[in-house]
PDB file of C-alpha atoms in Angstrom:
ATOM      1  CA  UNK A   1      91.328   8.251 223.169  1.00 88.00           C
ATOM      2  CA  UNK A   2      93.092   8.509 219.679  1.00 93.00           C
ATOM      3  CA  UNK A   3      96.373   7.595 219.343  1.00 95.00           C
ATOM      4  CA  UNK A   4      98.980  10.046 217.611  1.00 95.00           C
ATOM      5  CA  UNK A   5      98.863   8.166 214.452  1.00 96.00           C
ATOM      6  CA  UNK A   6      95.144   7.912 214.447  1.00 96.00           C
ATOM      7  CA  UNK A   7      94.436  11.381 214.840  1.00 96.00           C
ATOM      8  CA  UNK A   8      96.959  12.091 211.739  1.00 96.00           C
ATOM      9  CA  UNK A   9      94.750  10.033 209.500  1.00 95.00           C
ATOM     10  CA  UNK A  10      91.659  11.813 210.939  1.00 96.00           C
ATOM     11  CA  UNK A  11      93.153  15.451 210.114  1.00 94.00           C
ATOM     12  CA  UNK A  12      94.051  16.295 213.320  1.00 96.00           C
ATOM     13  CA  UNK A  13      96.752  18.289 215.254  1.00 96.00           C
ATOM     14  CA  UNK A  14      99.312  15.715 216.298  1.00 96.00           C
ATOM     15  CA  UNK A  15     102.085  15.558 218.254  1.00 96.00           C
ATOM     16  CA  UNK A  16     105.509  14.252 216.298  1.00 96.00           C
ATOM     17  CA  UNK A  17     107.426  14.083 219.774  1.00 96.00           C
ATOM     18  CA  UNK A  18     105.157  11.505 220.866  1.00 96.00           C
ATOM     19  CA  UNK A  19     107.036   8.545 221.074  1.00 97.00           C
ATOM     20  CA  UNK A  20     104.495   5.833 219.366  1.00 96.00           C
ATOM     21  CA  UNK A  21     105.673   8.132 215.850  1.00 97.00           C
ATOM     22  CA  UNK A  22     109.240   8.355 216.934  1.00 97.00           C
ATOM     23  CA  UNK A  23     109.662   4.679 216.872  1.00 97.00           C
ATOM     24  CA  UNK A  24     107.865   4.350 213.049  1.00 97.00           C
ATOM     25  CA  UNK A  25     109.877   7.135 212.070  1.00 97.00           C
ATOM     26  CA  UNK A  26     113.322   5.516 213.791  1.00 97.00           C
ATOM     27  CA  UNK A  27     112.423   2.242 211.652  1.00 97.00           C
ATOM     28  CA  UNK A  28     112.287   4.160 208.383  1.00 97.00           C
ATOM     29  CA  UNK A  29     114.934   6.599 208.832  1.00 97.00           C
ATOM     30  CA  UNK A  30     117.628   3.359 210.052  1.00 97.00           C
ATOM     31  CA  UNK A  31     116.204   1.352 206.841  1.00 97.00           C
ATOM     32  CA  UNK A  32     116.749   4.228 204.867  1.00 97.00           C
ATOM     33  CA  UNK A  33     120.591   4.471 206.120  1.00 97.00           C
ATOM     34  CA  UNK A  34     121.255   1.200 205.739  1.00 97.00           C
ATOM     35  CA  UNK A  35     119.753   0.876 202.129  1.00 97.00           C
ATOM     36  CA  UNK A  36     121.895   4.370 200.885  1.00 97.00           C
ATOM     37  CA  UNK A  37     125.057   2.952 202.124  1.00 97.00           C
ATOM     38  CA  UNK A  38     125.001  -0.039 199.815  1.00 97.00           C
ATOM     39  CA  UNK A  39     125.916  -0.157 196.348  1.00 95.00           C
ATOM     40  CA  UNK A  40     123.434  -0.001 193.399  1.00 92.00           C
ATOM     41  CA  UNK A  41     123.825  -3.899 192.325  1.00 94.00           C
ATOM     42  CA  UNK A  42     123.407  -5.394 195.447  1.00 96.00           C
ATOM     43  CA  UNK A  43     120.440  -7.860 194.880  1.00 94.00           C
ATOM     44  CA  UNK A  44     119.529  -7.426 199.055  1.00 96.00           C
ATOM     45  CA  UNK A  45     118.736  -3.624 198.351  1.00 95.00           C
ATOM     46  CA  UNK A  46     116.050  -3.051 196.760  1.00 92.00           C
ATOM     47  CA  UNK A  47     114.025  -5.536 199.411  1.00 94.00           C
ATOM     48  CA  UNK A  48     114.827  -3.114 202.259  1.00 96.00           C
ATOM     49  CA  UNK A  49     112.093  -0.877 201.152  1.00 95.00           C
ATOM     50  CA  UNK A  50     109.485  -3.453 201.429  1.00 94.00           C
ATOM     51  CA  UNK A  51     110.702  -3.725 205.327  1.00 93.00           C
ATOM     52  CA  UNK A  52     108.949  -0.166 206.135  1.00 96.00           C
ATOM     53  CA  UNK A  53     106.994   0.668 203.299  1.00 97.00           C
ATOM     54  CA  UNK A  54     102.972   0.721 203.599  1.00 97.00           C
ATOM     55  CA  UNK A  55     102.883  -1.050 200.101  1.00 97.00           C
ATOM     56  CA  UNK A  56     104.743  -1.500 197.183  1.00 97.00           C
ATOM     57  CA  UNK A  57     104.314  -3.338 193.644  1.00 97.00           C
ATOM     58  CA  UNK A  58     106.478  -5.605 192.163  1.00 96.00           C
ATOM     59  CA  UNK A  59     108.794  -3.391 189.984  1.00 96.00           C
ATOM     60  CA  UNK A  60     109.952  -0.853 192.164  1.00 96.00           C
ATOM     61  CA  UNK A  61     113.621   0.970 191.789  1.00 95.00           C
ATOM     62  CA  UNK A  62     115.164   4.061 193.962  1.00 96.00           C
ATOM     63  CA  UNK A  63     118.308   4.925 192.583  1.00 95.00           C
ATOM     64  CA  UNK A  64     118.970   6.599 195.719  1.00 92.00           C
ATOM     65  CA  UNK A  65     119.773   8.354 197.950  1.00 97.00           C
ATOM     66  CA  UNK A  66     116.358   8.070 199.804  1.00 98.00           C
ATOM     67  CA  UNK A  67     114.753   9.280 202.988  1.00 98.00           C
ATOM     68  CA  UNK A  68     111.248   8.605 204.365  1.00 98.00           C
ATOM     69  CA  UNK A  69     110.055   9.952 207.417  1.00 97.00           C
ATOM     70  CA  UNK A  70     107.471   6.738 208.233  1.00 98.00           C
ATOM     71  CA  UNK A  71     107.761   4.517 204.859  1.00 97.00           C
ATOM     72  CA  UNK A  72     104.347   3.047 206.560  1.00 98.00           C
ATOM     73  CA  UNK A  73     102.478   5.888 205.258  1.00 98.00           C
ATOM     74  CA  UNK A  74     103.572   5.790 201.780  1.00 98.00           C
ATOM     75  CA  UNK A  75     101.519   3.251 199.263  1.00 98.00           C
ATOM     76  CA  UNK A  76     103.065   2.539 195.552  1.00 98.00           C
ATOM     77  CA  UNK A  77     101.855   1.093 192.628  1.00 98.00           C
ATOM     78  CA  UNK A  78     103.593  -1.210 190.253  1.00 98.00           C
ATOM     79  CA  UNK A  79     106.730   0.524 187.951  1.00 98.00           C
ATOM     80  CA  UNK A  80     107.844   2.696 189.766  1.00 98.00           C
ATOM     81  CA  UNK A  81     111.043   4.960 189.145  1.00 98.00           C
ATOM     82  CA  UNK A  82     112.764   7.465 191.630  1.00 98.00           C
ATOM     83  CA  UNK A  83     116.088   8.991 190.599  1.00 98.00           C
ATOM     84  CA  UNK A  84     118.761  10.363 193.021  1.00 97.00           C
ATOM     85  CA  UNK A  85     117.270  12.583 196.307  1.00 98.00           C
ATOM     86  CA  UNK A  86     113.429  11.196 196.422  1.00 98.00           C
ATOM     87  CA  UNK A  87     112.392  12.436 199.771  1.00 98.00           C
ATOM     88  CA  UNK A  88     108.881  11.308 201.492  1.00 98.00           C
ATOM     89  CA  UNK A  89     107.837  13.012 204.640  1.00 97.00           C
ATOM     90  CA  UNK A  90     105.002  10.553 205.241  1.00 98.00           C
ATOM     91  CA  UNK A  91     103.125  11.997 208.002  1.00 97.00           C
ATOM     92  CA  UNK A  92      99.976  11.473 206.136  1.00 98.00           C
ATOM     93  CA  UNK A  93      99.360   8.570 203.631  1.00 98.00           C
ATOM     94  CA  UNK A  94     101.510   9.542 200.313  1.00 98.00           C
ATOM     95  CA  UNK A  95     100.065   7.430 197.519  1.00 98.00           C
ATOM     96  CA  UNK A  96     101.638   6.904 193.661  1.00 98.00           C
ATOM     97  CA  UNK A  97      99.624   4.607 191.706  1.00 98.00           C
ATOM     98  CA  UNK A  98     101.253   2.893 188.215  1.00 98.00           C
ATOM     99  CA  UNK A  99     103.629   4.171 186.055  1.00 98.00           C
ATOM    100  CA  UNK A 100     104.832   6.811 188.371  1.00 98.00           C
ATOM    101  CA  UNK A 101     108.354   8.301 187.248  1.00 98.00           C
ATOM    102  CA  UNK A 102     110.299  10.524 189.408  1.00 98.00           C
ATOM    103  CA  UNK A 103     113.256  13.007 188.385  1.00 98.00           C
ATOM    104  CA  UNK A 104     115.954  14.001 190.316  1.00 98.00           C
ATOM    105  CA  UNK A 105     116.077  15.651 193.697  1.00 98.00           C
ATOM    106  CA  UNK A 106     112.078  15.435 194.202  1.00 98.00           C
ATOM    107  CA  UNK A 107     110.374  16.020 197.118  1.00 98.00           C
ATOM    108  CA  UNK A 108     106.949  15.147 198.536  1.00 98.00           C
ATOM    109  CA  UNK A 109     105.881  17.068 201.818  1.00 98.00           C
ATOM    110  CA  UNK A 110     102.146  15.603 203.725  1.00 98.00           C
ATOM    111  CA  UNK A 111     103.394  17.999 207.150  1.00 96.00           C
ATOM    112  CA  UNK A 112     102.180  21.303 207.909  1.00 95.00           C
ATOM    113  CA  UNK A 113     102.290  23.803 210.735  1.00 94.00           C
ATOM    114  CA  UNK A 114      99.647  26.273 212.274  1.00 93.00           C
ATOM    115  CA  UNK A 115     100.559  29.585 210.911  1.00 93.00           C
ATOM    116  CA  UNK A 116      99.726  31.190 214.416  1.00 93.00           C
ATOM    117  CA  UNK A 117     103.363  31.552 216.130  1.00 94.00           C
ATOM    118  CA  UNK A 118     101.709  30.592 219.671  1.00 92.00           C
ATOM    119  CA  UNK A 119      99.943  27.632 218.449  1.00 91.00           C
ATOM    120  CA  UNK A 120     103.337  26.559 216.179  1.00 91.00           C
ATOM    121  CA  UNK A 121     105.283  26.531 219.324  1.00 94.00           C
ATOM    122  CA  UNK A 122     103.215  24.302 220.916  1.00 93.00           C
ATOM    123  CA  UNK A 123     105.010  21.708 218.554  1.00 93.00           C
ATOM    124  CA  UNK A 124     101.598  20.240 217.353  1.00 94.00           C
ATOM    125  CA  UNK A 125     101.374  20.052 213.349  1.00 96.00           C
ATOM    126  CA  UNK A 126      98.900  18.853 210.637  1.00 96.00           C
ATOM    127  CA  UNK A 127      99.186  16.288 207.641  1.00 97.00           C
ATOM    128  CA  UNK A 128      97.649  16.063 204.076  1.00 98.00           C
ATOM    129  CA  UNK A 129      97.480  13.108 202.105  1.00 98.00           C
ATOM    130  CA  UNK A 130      99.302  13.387 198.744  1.00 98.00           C
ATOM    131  CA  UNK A 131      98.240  11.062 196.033  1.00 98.00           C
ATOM    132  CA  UNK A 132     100.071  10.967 192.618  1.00 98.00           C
ATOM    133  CA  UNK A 133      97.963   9.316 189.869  1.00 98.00           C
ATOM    134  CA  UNK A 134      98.569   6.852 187.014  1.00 98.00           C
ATOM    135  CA  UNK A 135     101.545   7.593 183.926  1.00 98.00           C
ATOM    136  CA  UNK A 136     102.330  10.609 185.876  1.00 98.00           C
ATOM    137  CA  UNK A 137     106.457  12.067 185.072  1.00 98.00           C
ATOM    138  CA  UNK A 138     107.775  14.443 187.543  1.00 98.00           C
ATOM    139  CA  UNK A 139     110.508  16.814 186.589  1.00 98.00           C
ATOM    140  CA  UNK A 140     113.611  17.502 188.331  1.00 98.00           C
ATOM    141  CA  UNK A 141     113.816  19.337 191.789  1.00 98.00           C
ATOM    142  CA  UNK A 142     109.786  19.213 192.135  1.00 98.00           C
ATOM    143  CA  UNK A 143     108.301  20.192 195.858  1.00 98.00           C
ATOM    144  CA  UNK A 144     105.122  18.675 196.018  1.00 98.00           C
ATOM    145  CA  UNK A 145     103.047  20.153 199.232  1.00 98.00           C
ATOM    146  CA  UNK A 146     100.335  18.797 201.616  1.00 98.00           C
ATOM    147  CA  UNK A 147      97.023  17.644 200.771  1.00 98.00           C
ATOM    148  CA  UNK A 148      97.948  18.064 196.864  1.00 98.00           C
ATOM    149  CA  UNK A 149      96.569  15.396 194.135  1.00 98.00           C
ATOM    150  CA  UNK A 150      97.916  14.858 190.812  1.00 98.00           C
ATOM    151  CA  UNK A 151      95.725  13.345 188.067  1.00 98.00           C
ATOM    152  CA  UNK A 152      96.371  10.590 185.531  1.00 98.00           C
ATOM    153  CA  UNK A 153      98.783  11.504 182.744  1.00 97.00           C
ATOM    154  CA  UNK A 154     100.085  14.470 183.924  1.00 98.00           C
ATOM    155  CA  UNK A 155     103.616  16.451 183.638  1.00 98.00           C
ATOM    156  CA  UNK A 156     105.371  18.083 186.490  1.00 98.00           C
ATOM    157  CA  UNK A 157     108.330  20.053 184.734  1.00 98.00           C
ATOM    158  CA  UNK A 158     111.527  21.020 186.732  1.00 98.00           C
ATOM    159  CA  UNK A 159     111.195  23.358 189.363  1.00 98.00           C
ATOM    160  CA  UNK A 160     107.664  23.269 190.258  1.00 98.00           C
ATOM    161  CA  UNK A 161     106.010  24.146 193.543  1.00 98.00           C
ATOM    162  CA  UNK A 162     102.602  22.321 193.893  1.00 98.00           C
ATOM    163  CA  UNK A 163     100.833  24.114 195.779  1.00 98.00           C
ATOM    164  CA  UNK A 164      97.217  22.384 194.175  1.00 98.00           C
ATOM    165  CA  UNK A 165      95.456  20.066 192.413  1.00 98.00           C
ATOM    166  CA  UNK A 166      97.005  19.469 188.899  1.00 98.00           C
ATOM    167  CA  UNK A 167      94.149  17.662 186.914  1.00 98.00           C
ATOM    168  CA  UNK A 168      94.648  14.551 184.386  1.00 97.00           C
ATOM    169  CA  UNK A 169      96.413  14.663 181.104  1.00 97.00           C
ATOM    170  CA  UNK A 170      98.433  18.279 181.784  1.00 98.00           C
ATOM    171  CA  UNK A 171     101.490  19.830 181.565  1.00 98.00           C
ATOM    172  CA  UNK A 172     102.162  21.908 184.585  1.00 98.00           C
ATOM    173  CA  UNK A 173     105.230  23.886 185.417  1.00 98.00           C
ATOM    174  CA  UNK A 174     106.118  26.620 188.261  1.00 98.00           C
ATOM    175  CA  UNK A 175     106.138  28.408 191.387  1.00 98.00           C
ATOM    176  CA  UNK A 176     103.148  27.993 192.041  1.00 98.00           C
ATOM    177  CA  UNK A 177     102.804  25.399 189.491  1.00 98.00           C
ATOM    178  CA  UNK A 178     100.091  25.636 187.196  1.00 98.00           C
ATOM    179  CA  UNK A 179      98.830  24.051 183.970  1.00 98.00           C
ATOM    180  CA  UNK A 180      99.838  25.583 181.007  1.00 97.00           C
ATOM    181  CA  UNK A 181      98.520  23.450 177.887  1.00 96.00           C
ATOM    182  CA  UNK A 182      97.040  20.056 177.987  1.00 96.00           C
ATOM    183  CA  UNK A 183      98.912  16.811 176.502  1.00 93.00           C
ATOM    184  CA  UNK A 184      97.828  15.454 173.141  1.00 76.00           C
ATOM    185  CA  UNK A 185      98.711  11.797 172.895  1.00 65.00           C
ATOM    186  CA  UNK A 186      99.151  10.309 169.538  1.00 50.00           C
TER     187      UNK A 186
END
């Protein structure tokens, strides 16, 4: 028999009540609170993510506030930037490989629901892996939604929805976002 967290990572209907998740998600969530109470400067901060965090390179900074709904599920590269409000809802694995840089009040969502109300009720949901690729920027107040990849080099501007795929070396902006010209490096 699978466990809850297995059948997550297999694409299956799990239950987030069960209490094998509730006591990942209790780690995260206390780590999380202890690390937003403390100031900036404090040289034991930063450490606290690697308590519940899947993996994590070596340059790493969340200017914080942060919440992450397992931590264990998320995987980071090295230089990595989050500005103020970066939330994770882990349920499935949420990867950002190097160079990721992330604006204000982003969010990144791997949890879904069955659209049918009966089957919703039940309290079972789905997750989607998210993976965010190499040199990627992502603009201010950016919802990124389950089972969506971003490619190398890309641009998220403000506001976007991401509803898809974004392929490398884009701009893409909106709700829904979507690319609009490609990026010329020089």
């Amino acid at each position: 028999m699978m466990t809850e967290e297995e059948k997550i990572f297999a694409g299956k209907m799990f239950d987030p009540r069960k209490q094998e998740l509730k006591d990942i998600k209790h780690k995260a969530h206390i780590a999380c609170q202890k690390y937003n109470t403390m100031d900036e400067y404090d040289p034991e901060r930063s450490p606290i993510i690697q308590e519940f965090i899947g993996k994590i390179g070596k340059v790493y900074y969340f200017q914080g506030p942060i919440q992450f709904n397992y931590g264990s599920h998320t995987f980071i590269g090295e230089n990595f930037f989050a500005n103020h409000n970066c939330i994770i809802l882990d349920e499935a694995k949420v990867i950002f490989k190097d160079n990721v840089f992330v604006a204000p009040n982003c969010s990144f969502y791997t949890a879904g629901h069955p659209f049918d109300p009966m089957e919703r009720n039940s309290g079972l949901e789905y997750a989607k892996p998210i993976t965010v690729g190499n040199n990627v920027w992502i603009g201010g107040n950016v919802v990124v939604l389950p089972g969506v990849s971003i490619g190398d080099n890309a641009v998220i501007g403000a506001g976007s929805v991401v509803v898809q795929d974004i392929p490398a070396g884009v701009l893409a902006v909106g709700n829904p976002c979507r690319v609009i010209r490609t990026i010329i490096s020089k």
